[in-house]
Amino acid sequence: MKQDRHFPRPSELAPLMKFKGFEPDGRARRLAKAHTIADLRAIAKRRTPKGAFDYTDGAAEAELSLARARQAFLDIEFHPAILRDVSQVDTSVSIAGGRSALPFGIAPTGFARMMHSEGERAGASAAGAAGIPFSLSTVGTTSPEGVAEANPEGRNWFQLYMQKDRDKSMQLVSRAAAAGFDTLLVTVDVPVAGARLRDSYNGFTIPPALTPSTVLNAIPRPEWWINFLTTEPLTFASLSEWQGTIGELLDALFDPTVDFEDLAWIRDQWPGQVFVKGIQTVADARAVMDVGVDGIVLSNHGGRQLDRAPIPFHLLPSVRAELGEDAQIILDTGIMSGADIVAALAMGADFTLVGRAYLYGLMAGGREGVDRTIEILSKEIVRTMKLLGVASVAELNPGHVTQLQRLVPRG
Ligand SMILES: Cc1cc2nc3c(=O)[nH]c(=O)nc-3n(C[C@H](O)[C@H](O)[C@H](O)COP(=O)(O)O)c2cc1C
């Protein structure tokens, strides 16, 4: 079709030209381009040595537990309600005797200063700023006191692996209590370490060894190495001189004899609330609640322990039915978006924890990277809630979600 044409006029072009100011801070520039947790993962992969990235990103054996847990979140259908006033959305919840501004917290993960030199301090301070809890692992690379210093006003939780040297374990627990940590997560799914095969293939050890392949791999990732070599060396309360894979280390350290009687004893040592992390059956959920703990974390450890383990998100409705409305149920494993969190809350979780989503942010950009993780998840939660027509977490219910069937047990 013939159209009338003219030369573009400067007065028409001017309003279309939008040159954004150049952001001189490389980290801020990088993070601004990440709009999903998967984007943060991609940045993390580019910037972190293969050994540390794979230790974080990987899972046990064929990594089916993790893949299935993530797939289960993708395999849902949401059912929105329309014509509700969602101008204001309240994302806050009560969990473990306190408030959280968002319905997720940071899961305990070991060795965070290996992923990025800012490590647990970055996680704890970002969590504090966002008003959500931060969890410190027994095999963290920052002391309980250091975490309390990084997050002095906010909530810190401590995760316990019972070590063969029980006095050492309980000394760490006492230090966490003295530093004001309010909740204890007792992890029960590591009688032995899962087979994290990527670590074996990579020859990944603690501390990371300088071999020809790690040196080659370091060349395009100078910032990580400069930070690693010029900040405080990695030290651990219990394992300063280790030379081996992390799996071998965990096996040397942890006590595989821990049983329900020990759990009852640990419960009595802690002044605040106690949650058992790593529950994978309805029967065990009931059994630990009968011991008198305050709640459970339905989790398969992010797929890092038993491979082909139950999918926590699929287990959730039956565990909620067994424990009743009042039991506190936290869920983790496989969460990669705010929509996953909303789905978990709708299906009966009170709260969720994110492990890798936090660490991808940390590896992508230290403290600011963790801020970005929290911001991305928070925006996704708010948007999903608004699109579902709910103005508070309490309004979410199983009617908002169908778990589509792909991997379900045969009847
Ligand atoms: C690198 C890494 C280290 C972890 N270390 C611990 C740990 O020391 N103690 C623990 O209870 N769980 C640990 N976990 C498991 C997390 O607490 C959490 O259960 C898991 O990451 C949730 O799955 P997600 O990564 O898909 O969010 C670790 C997970 C990762 C990815």
Tab-separated table of C-alpha atoms and ligand atoms in Angstrom:
chain	number	residue	atom	x	y	z
A	1	MET	CA	0.000	0.000	0.000
A	2	LYS	CA	1.335	3.416	-0.841
A	3	GLN	CA	1.894	5.608	2.189
A	4	ASP	CA	2.795	9.272	2.520
A	5	ARG	CA	6.368	9.580	3.752
A	6	HIS	CA	8.563	12.363	5.057
A	7	PHE	CA	12.064	12.725	6.479
A	8	PRO	CA	12.119	12.099	10.253
A	9	ARG	CA	11.924	15.460	12.027
A	10	PRO	CA	14.201	16.170	15.027
A	11	SER	CA	11.166	17.276	17.066
A	12	GLU	CA	9.614	13.793	16.618
A	13	LEU	CA	12.820	11.899	17.340
A	14	ALA	CA	13.788	13.737	20.516
A	15	PRO	CA	11.102	12.235	22.824
A	16	LEU	CA	11.961	8.710	21.607
A	17	MET	CA	15.628	8.958	22.544
A	18	LYS	CA	16.110	7.573	26.026
A	19	PHE	CA	19.789	7.189	26.870
A	20	LYS	CA	20.005	5.798	30.370
A	21	GLY	CA	22.818	7.152	32.527
A	22	PHE	CA	25.786	4.759	32.464
A	23	GLU	CA	25.997	2.735	35.700
A	24	PRO	CA	29.700	2.829	36.637
A	25	ASP	CA	29.389	0.065	39.260
A	26	GLY	CA	29.900	-3.235	37.412
A	27	ARG	CA	28.169	-5.285	40.083
A	28	ALA	CA	25.067	-3.081	40.063
A	29	ARG	CA	25.041	-3.141	36.262
A	30	ARG	CA	25.221	-6.933	36.213
A	31	LEU	CA	22.562	-7.454	38.835
A	32	ALA	CA	20.143	-5.007	37.217
A	33	LYS	CA	20.057	-7.321	34.202
A	34	ALA	CA	18.888	-10.290	36.298
A	35	HIS	CA	15.112	-10.593	36.417
A	36	THR	CA	14.788	-14.194	37.586
A	37	ILE	CA	16.696	-16.531	39.869
A	38	ALA	CA	17.737	-18.414	36.721
A	39	ASP	CA	19.348	-15.173	35.474
A	40	LEU	CA	21.292	-14.898	38.745
A	41	ARG	CA	22.377	-18.516	38.337
A	42	ALA	CA	23.756	-17.734	34.881
A	43	ILE	CA	25.781	-14.788	36.232
A	44	ALA	CA	26.965	-16.906	39.169
A	45	LYS	CA	28.167	-19.616	36.801
A	46	ARG	CA	30.219	-17.149	34.777
A	47	ARG	CA	31.870	-15.598	37.820
A	48	THR	CA	32.542	-18.522	40.175
A	49	PRO	CA	35.174	-21.232	39.778
A	50	LYS	CA	33.695	-24.488	38.550
A	51	GLY	CA	34.407	-26.395	41.773
A	52	ALA	CA	32.537	-23.965	44.024
A	53	PHE	CA	29.714	-23.408	41.518
A	54	ASP	CA	29.162	-27.137	41.013
A	55	TYR	CA	29.287	-27.795	44.752
A	56	THR	CA	26.384	-25.358	45.091
A	57	ASP	CA	24.434	-26.118	41.939
A	58	GLY	CA	24.830	-29.881	42.073
A	59	ALA	CA	22.951	-32.533	43.998
A	60	ALA	CA	23.425	-36.234	44.780
A	61	GLU	CA	23.929	-39.091	42.335
A	62	ALA	CA	21.813	-38.529	39.193
A	63	GLU	CA	20.357	-35.343	40.748
A	64	LEU	CA	16.810	-36.679	40.313
A	65	SER	CA	15.586	-35.527	43.737
A	66	LEU	CA	16.366	-31.933	42.845
A	67	ALA	CA	15.153	-32.082	39.248
A	68	ARG	CA	11.862	-33.673	40.308
A	69	ALA	CA	11.312	-31.170	43.123
A	70	ARG	CA	11.809	-28.278	40.696
A	71	GLN	CA	9.593	-29.955	38.110
A	72	ALA	CA	6.834	-30.417	40.705
A	73	PHE	CA	6.672	-26.639	41.155
A	74	LEU	CA	6.543	-26.140	37.394
A	75	ASP	CA	3.767	-28.740	37.138
A	76	ILE	CA	1.102	-26.737	38.883
A	77	GLU	CA	-1.904	-24.851	37.727
A	78	PHE	CA	-3.027	-21.723	39.585
A	79	HIS	CA	-6.697	-20.834	39.999
A	80	PRO	CA	-7.127	-17.065	40.270
A	81	ALA	CA	-10.095	-15.256	41.774
A	82	ILE	CA	-11.196	-12.026	40.090
A	83	LEU	CA	-12.585	-8.692	41.207
A	84	ARG	CA	-10.857	-8.620	44.586
A	85	ASP	CA	-9.226	-5.514	46.029
A	86	VAL	CA	-5.534	-6.355	45.800
A	87	SER	CA	-4.212	-2.793	45.886
A	88	GLN	CA	-2.372	-3.676	49.112
A	89	VAL	CA	-0.836	-7.119	49.634
A	90	ASP	CA	0.480	-8.280	53.005
A	91	THR	CA	3.249	-10.853	52.507
A	92	SER	CA	4.213	-11.123	56.177
A	93	VAL	CA	3.779	-14.284	58.253
A	94	SER	CA	4.357	-15.577	61.778
A	95	ILE	CA	6.853	-18.396	62.096
A	96	ALA	CA	8.784	-19.902	64.979
A	97	GLY	CA	7.493	-17.372	67.464
A	98	GLY	CA	8.225	-14.233	65.446
A	99	ARG	CA	7.365	-12.326	62.309
A	100	SER	CA	8.897	-12.487	58.865
A	101	ALA	CA	8.163	-9.742	56.336
A	102	LEU	CA	8.134	-12.336	53.556
A	103	PRO	CA	7.054	-15.981	53.592
A	104	PHE	CA	10.588	-17.305	53.082
A	105	GLY	CA	13.888	-17.307	54.890
A	106	ILE	CA	17.457	-18.183	53.990
A	107	ALA	CA	18.203	-21.895	54.377
A	108	PRO	CA	21.319	-23.060	56.222
A	109	THR	CA	24.096	-23.767	53.733
A	110	GLY	CA	27.668	-24.706	54.523
A	111	PHE	CA	30.833	-23.008	53.322
A	112	ALA	CA	29.224	-19.803	52.003
A	113	ARG	CA	32.548	-17.921	51.980
A	114	MET	CA	33.722	-20.382	49.356
A	115	MET	CA	30.921	-19.299	47.032
A	116	HIS	CA	31.753	-15.635	47.591
A	117	SER	CA	34.149	-14.051	50.055
A	118	GLU	CA	31.329	-11.982	51.624
A	119	GLY	CA	29.705	-15.306	52.592
A	120	GLU	CA	27.283	-15.613	55.498
A	121	ARG	CA	27.666	-11.953	56.463
A	122	ALA	CA	26.165	-10.961	53.117
A	123	GLY	CA	23.260	-13.383	53.630
A	124	ALA	CA	22.617	-12.361	57.219
A	125	SER	CA	22.751	-8.622	56.595
A	126	ALA	CA	20.543	-8.874	53.494
A	127	ALA	CA	18.041	-11.002	55.436
A	128	GLY	CA	18.054	-8.479	58.282
A	129	ALA	CA	17.417	-5.593	55.886
A	130	ALA	CA	14.499	-7.477	54.319
A	131	GLY	CA	13.017	-8.560	57.665
A	132	ILE	CA	13.377	-12.299	57.043
A	133	PRO	CA	15.292	-14.943	59.028
A	134	PHE	CA	18.811	-16.057	58.175
A	135	SER	CA	19.988	-19.590	59.032
A	136	LEU	CA	23.613	-20.353	59.865
A	137	SER	CA	24.886	-23.879	59.212
A	138	THR	CA	27.014	-25.910	61.623
A	139	VAL	CA	29.548	-25.970	58.788
A	140	GLY	CA	29.211	-22.271	58.076
A	141	THR	CA	32.328	-20.255	57.439
A	142	THR	CA	31.338	-17.397	59.767
A	143	SER	CA	30.964	-17.692	63.527
A	144	PRO	CA	27.579	-17.265	65.267
A	145	GLU	CA	28.947	-14.043	66.748
A	146	GLY	CA	29.966	-12.803	63.286
A	147	VAL	CA	26.479	-13.505	61.938
A	148	ALA	CA	24.868	-11.728	64.901
A	149	GLU	CA	27.113	-8.756	64.205
A	150	ALA	CA	26.065	-8.703	60.528
A	151	ASN	CA	22.376	-9.013	61.425
A	152	PRO	CA	22.054	-7.455	64.890
A	153	GLU	CA	18.385	-6.440	64.758
A	154	GLY	CA	17.012	-9.278	62.662
A	155	ARG	CA	16.281	-12.943	63.266
A	156	ASN	CA	19.033	-15.543	63.095
A	157	TRP	CA	18.445	-19.282	63.220
A	158	PHE	CA	21.080	-21.929	63.911
A	159	GLN	CA	21.253	-25.279	62.144
A	160	LEU	CA	22.688	-28.211	64.057
A	161	TYR	CA	24.410	-31.281	62.695
A	162	MET	CA	25.227	-33.454	65.670
A	163	GLN	CA	28.931	-34.217	65.453
A	164	LYS	CA	30.689	-37.255	66.851
A	165	ASP	CA	32.220	-34.827	69.319
A	166	ARG	CA	28.958	-33.853	71.005
A	167	ASP	CA	30.537	-31.347	73.344
A	168	LYS	CA	31.866	-29.437	70.387
A	169	SER	CA	28.407	-29.455	68.761
A	170	MET	CA	26.692	-28.246	71.880
A	171	GLN	CA	29.308	-25.538	72.493
A	172	LEU	CA	28.431	-24.121	69.093
A	173	VAL	CA	24.718	-24.341	69.953
A	174	SER	CA	25.319	-22.485	73.245
A	175	ARG	CA	27.261	-19.782	71.429
A	176	ALA	CA	24.386	-19.339	68.969
A	177	ALA	CA	21.881	-19.073	71.844
A	178	ALA	CA	24.121	-16.555	73.617
A	179	ALA	CA	24.410	-14.544	70.389
A	180	GLY	CA	20.614	-14.210	70.310
A	181	PHE	CA	19.716	-16.814	67.665
A	182	ASP	CA	16.020	-17.547	68.230
A	183	THR	CA	15.400	-20.897	66.509
A	184	LEU	CA	17.263	-24.197	66.190
A	185	LEU	CA	16.958	-26.335	63.061
A	186	VAL	CA	18.106	-29.892	63.762
A	187	THR	CA	19.045	-31.524	60.461
A	188	VAL	CA	18.352	-35.247	60.457
A	189	ASP	CA	18.871	-36.343	56.862
A	190	VAL	CA	22.676	-36.662	56.892
A	191	PRO	CA	23.585	-39.948	58.625
A	192	VAL	CA	26.128	-40.085	55.807
A	193	ALA	CA	26.833	-37.539	53.083
A	194	GLY	CA	25.014	-37.986	49.779
A	195	ALA	CA	27.168	-38.792	46.751
A	196	ARG	CA	27.726	-35.377	45.209
A	197	LEU	CA	29.392	-36.694	42.117
A	198	ARG	CA	30.257	-33.320	40.608
A	199	ASP	CA	32.632	-32.759	43.543
A	200	SER	CA	34.309	-36.097	42.885
A	201	TYR	CA	34.695	-35.438	39.159
A	202	ASN	CA	35.996	-31.923	39.833
A	203	GLY	CA	38.363	-33.107	42.574
A	204	PHE	CA	36.784	-30.363	44.676
A	205	THR	CA	38.316	-30.137	48.128
A	206	ILE	CA	38.348	-27.849	51.140
A	207	PRO	CA	40.185	-25.596	50.905
A	208	PRO	CA	40.058	-25.450	47.089
A	209	ALA	CA	43.365	-26.809	45.791
A	210	LEU	CA	45.458	-25.036	43.176
A	211	THR	CA	45.842	-27.672	40.463
A	212	PRO	CA	46.532	-27.087	36.757
A	213	SER	CA	42.813	-27.319	35.982
A	214	THR	CA	41.694	-24.982	38.796
A	215	VAL	CA	44.337	-22.463	37.776
A	216	LEU	CA	43.143	-22.604	34.152
A	217	ASN	CA	39.561	-22.257	35.313
A	218	ALA	CA	40.570	-19.267	37.455
A	219	ILE	CA	41.844	-17.163	34.574
A	220	PRO	CA	38.459	-15.819	33.452
A	221	ARG	CA	37.256	-15.461	37.050
A	222	PRO	CA	39.887	-13.206	38.632
A	223	GLU	CA	37.594	-11.363	41.040
A	224	TRP	CA	36.650	-14.548	42.913
A	225	TRP	CA	40.300	-15.566	43.293
A	226	ILE	CA	41.480	-12.109	44.299
A	227	ASN	CA	38.745	-11.977	46.941
A	228	PHE	CA	39.510	-15.522	48.087
A	229	LEU	CA	43.228	-14.925	48.415
A	230	THR	CA	43.046	-11.478	49.995
A	231	THR	CA	40.288	-11.916	52.580
A	232	GLU	CA	40.308	-13.812	55.872
A	233	PRO	CA	41.240	-17.489	55.194
A	234	LEU	CA	38.440	-20.048	55.509
A	235	THR	CA	38.362	-21.345	59.041
A	236	PHE	CA	35.877	-23.660	60.707
A	237	ALA	CA	35.252	-24.346	64.331
A	238	SER	CA	35.949	-28.028	63.878
A	239	LEU	CA	37.782	-28.687	60.647
A	240	SER	CA	40.671	-26.386	60.013
A	241	GLU	CA	43.084	-28.899	58.564
A	242	TRP	CA	40.837	-30.914	56.267
A	243	GLN	CA	42.084	-32.180	52.916
A	244	GLY	CA	39.342	-34.041	51.059
A	245	THR	CA	35.947	-33.655	49.431
A	246	ILE	CA	33.180	-32.089	51.441
A	247	GLY	CA	31.329	-35.418	51.477
A	248	GLU	CA	34.307	-37.179	53.066
A	249	LEU	CA	34.572	-34.369	55.548
A	250	LEU	CA	30.913	-34.626	56.574
A	251	ASP	CA	31.279	-38.371	57.059
A	252	ALA	CA	34.295	-37.893	59.303
A	253	LEU	CA	32.479	-35.277	61.327
A	254	PHE	CA	28.866	-36.271	61.796
A	255	ASP	CA	27.393	-38.802	64.153
A	256	PRO	CA	25.262	-41.442	62.389
A	257	THR	CA	23.918	-42.844	65.684
A	258	VAL	CA	21.618	-39.884	66.490
A	259	ASP	CA	18.089	-41.115	67.324
A	260	PHE	CA	14.773	-39.892	68.746
A	261	GLU	CA	16.088	-39.905	72.316
A	262	ASP	CA	18.929	-37.612	71.266
A	263	LEU	CA	16.395	-35.346	69.587
A	264	ALA	CA	14.420	-35.056	72.831
A	265	TRP	CA	17.656	-34.228	74.667
A	266	ILE	CA	18.656	-31.570	72.110
A	267	ARG	CA	15.161	-30.096	72.333
A	268	ASP	CA	15.680	-29.517	76.049
A	269	GLN	CA	19.028	-27.774	75.545
A	270	TRP	CA	17.624	-24.961	73.410
A	271	PRO	CA	15.795	-21.984	74.917
A	272	GLY	CA	13.807	-21.092	71.782
A	273	GLN	CA	11.833	-23.058	69.213
A	274	VAL	CA	13.178	-26.262	67.671
A	275	PHE	CA	12.389	-27.501	64.157
A	276	VAL	CA	13.472	-30.824	62.692
A	277	LYS	CA	14.831	-30.389	59.174
A	278	GLY	CA	14.801	-33.203	56.652
A	279	ILE	CA	11.420	-34.840	57.267
A	280	GLN	CA	10.452	-37.014	54.304
A	281	THR	CA	7.519	-39.174	55.398
A	282	VAL	CA	4.158	-38.579	57.082
A	283	ALA	CA	5.083	-41.069	59.820
A	284	ASP	CA	8.322	-39.252	60.696
A	285	ALA	CA	6.530	-35.901	60.701
A	286	ARG	CA	4.160	-37.310	63.320
A	287	ALA	CA	6.943	-39.010	65.271
A	288	VAL	CA	9.080	-35.885	65.731
A	289	MET	CA	6.076	-33.757	66.642
A	290	ASP	CA	5.302	-36.365	69.320
A	291	VAL	CA	8.799	-35.776	70.727
A	292	GLY	CA	7.639	-32.226	71.409
A	293	VAL	CA	9.449	-30.132	68.824
A	294	ASP	CA	7.806	-26.924	67.605
A	295	GLY	CA	7.723	-27.729	63.928
A	296	ILE	CA	9.250	-29.496	60.959
A	297	VAL	CA	11.057	-28.644	57.762
A	298	LEU	CA	9.790	-30.855	54.937
A	299	SER	CA	12.930	-31.131	52.862
A	300	ASN	CA	15.123	-33.559	50.992
A	301	HIS	CA	18.124	-31.292	51.524
A	302	GLY	CA	17.854	-29.769	48.089
A	303	GLY	CA	18.365	-33.231	46.566
A	304	ARG	CA	21.854	-33.480	48.018
A	305	GLN	CA	21.305	-36.591	50.123
A	306	LEU	CA	19.079	-39.526	49.081
A	307	ASP	CA	18.501	-39.461	45.345
A	308	ARG	CA	14.967	-40.323	44.137
A	309	ALA	CA	13.689	-39.073	47.500
A	310	PRO	CA	10.068	-37.979	48.002
A	311	ILE	CA	9.218	-34.571	46.536
A	312	PRO	CA	8.551	-32.349	49.582
A	313	PHE	CA	5.922	-30.284	47.724
A	314	HIS	CA	3.982	-33.459	46.881
A	315	LEU	CA	4.266	-34.717	50.443
A	316	LEU	CA	2.954	-31.461	51.882
A	317	PRO	CA	-0.845	-31.994	51.684
A	318	SER	CA	-0.715	-35.373	53.439
A	319	VAL	CA	1.640	-34.098	56.138
A	320	ARG	CA	-0.620	-31.088	56.733
A	321	ALA	CA	-3.633	-33.422	56.973
A	322	GLU	CA	-1.806	-35.634	59.493
A	323	LEU	CA	-0.456	-32.830	61.717
A	324	GLY	CA	-3.484	-30.542	61.628
A	325	GLU	CA	-3.858	-26.806	61.141
A	326	ASP	CA	-1.767	-25.689	64.111
A	327	ALA	CA	1.475	-27.541	63.417
A	328	GLN	CA	4.243	-25.374	61.962
A	329	ILE	CA	5.414	-26.716	58.618
A	330	ILE	CA	8.286	-25.180	56.697
A	331	LEU	CA	9.068	-26.452	53.197
A	332	ASP	CA	12.196	-26.335	51.085
A	333	THR	CA	13.852	-27.952	48.046
A	334	GLY	CA	13.485	-26.798	44.500
A	335	ILE	CA	12.226	-23.250	45.043
A	336	MET	CA	13.337	-21.066	42.140
A	337	SER	CA	10.610	-18.419	42.070
A	338	GLY	CA	8.114	-16.500	44.145
A	339	ALA	CA	5.330	-18.420	42.428
A	340	ASP	CA	6.809	-21.663	43.833
A	341	ILE	CA	6.621	-20.124	47.302
A	342	VAL	CA	3.008	-19.020	46.809
A	343	ALA	CA	2.107	-22.535	45.637
A	344	ALA	CA	3.753	-24.070	48.725
A	345	LEU	CA	1.864	-21.715	51.035
A	346	ALA	CA	-1.420	-22.479	49.287
A	347	MET	CA	-0.856	-26.225	49.673
A	348	GLY	CA	-0.331	-25.926	53.420
A	349	ALA	CA	3.183	-24.695	54.214
A	350	ASP	CA	3.515	-21.921	56.803
A	351	PHE	CA	6.899	-20.828	55.553
A	352	THR	CA	9.612	-21.782	53.079
A	353	LEU	CA	13.404	-21.734	52.908
A	354	VAL	CA	15.577	-21.010	49.897
A	355	GLY	CA	19.057	-22.468	49.571
A	356	ARG	CA	20.419	-22.207	46.042
A	357	ALA	CA	18.301	-19.172	45.121
A	358	TYR	CA	20.203	-17.321	47.870
A	359	LEU	CA	23.582	-18.731	46.888
A	360	TYR	CA	23.143	-17.908	43.183
A	361	GLY	CA	22.561	-14.299	44.244
A	362	LEU	CA	25.566	-14.419	46.569
A	363	MET	CA	27.848	-15.770	43.835
A	364	ALA	CA	26.464	-13.263	41.313
A	365	GLY	CA	27.186	-10.227	43.473
A	366	GLY	CA	27.865	-10.690	47.194
A	367	ARG	CA	25.570	-8.714	49.503
A	368	GLU	CA	23.898	-6.849	46.628
A	369	GLY	CA	23.355	-10.172	44.876
A	370	VAL	CA	21.492	-11.555	47.891
A	371	ASP	CA	19.460	-8.333	47.998
A	372	ARG	CA	18.592	-8.982	44.352
A	373	THR	CA	17.503	-12.576	45.107
A	374	ILE	CA	15.201	-11.327	47.840
A	375	GLU	CA	13.870	-8.530	45.639
A	376	ILE	CA	13.143	-10.876	42.721
A	377	LEU	CA	11.367	-13.441	44.921
A	378	SER	CA	9.466	-10.725	46.752
A	379	LYS	CA	8.195	-9.104	43.548
A	380	GLU	CA	7.172	-12.496	42.185
A	381	ILE	CA	5.295	-13.309	45.396
A	382	VAL	CA	3.412	-10.000	45.402
A	383	ARG	CA	2.558	-10.207	41.708
A	384	THR	CA	1.402	-13.838	41.944
A	385	MET	CA	-0.748	-13.067	44.992
A	386	LYS	CA	-2.352	-10.099	43.223
A	387	LEU	CA	-3.018	-12.148	40.116
A	388	LEU	CA	-4.584	-14.851	42.304
A	389	GLY	CA	-6.806	-12.229	43.922
A	390	VAL	CA	-5.470	-12.612	47.467
A	391	ALA	CA	-4.395	-9.758	49.697
A	392	SER	CA	-2.741	-11.775	52.487
A	393	VAL	CA	-0.910	-15.066	52.909
A	394	ALA	CA	-3.711	-16.375	55.153
A	395	GLU	CA	-6.144	-16.183	52.222
A	396	LEU	CA	-4.109	-18.681	50.180
A	397	ASN	CA	-5.638	-22.163	50.239
A	398	PRO	CA	-5.404	-25.458	48.308
A	399	GLY	CA	-8.190	-24.228	46.018
A	400	HIS	CA	-5.658	-21.883	44.433
A	401	VAL	CA	-3.452	-24.701	43.161
A	402	THR	CA	-3.764	-27.986	41.318
A	403	GLN	CA	-0.691	-30.199	41.415
A	404	LEU	CA	-0.751	-31.580	37.880
A	405	GLN	CA	0.125	-35.236	37.741
A	406	ARG	CA	3.331	-36.353	36.152
A	407	LEU	CA	5.244	-38.315	38.754
A	408	VAL	CA	2.707	-39.712	41.190
A	409	PRO	CA	2.806	-43.142	42.795
A	410	ARG	CA	0.740	-45.740	40.969
A	411	GLY	CA	-2.481	-46.391	42.840
B	1	LIG	C1	25.587	-25.564	48.860
B	1	LIG	C2	24.596	-26.066	49.857
B	1	LIG	C3	25.007	-26.345	51.149
B	1	LIG	C4	24.097	-26.807	52.089
B	1	LIG	N1	24.512	-27.006	53.381
B	1	LIG	C5	23.596	-27.373	54.307
B	1	LIG	C6	23.972	-27.469	55.678
B	1	LIG	O1	25.111	-27.219	56.039
B	1	LIG	N2	23.025	-27.841	56.569
B	1	LIG	C7	21.727	-28.113	56.191
B	1	LIG	O2	20.897	-28.453	57.030
B	1	LIG	N3	21.348	-28.014	54.903
B	1	LIG	C8	22.233	-27.635	53.963
B	1	LIG	N4	21.835	-27.494	52.671
B	1	LIG	C9	20.429	-27.719	52.311
B	1	LIG	C10	19.631	-26.429	52.452
B	1	LIG	O3	19.475	-26.065	53.797
B	1	LIG	C11	18.216	-26.594	51.861
B	1	LIG	O4	17.582	-27.698	52.441
B	1	LIG	C12	18.245	-26.765	50.355
B	1	LIG	O5	19.221	-25.947	49.765
B	1	LIG	C13	16.881	-26.418	49.762
B	1	LIG	O6	16.843	-26.630	48.395
B	1	LIG	P1	17.086	-25.468	47.311
B	1	LIG	O7	18.573	-25.303	47.203
B	1	LIG	O8	16.501	-26.049	46.070
B	1	LIG	O9	16.403	-24.223	47.805
B	1	LIG	C14	22.743	-27.039	51.716
B	1	LIG	C15	22.340	-26.751	50.408
B	1	LIG	C16	23.250	-26.269	49.484
B	1	LIG	C17	22.762	-25.956	48.088
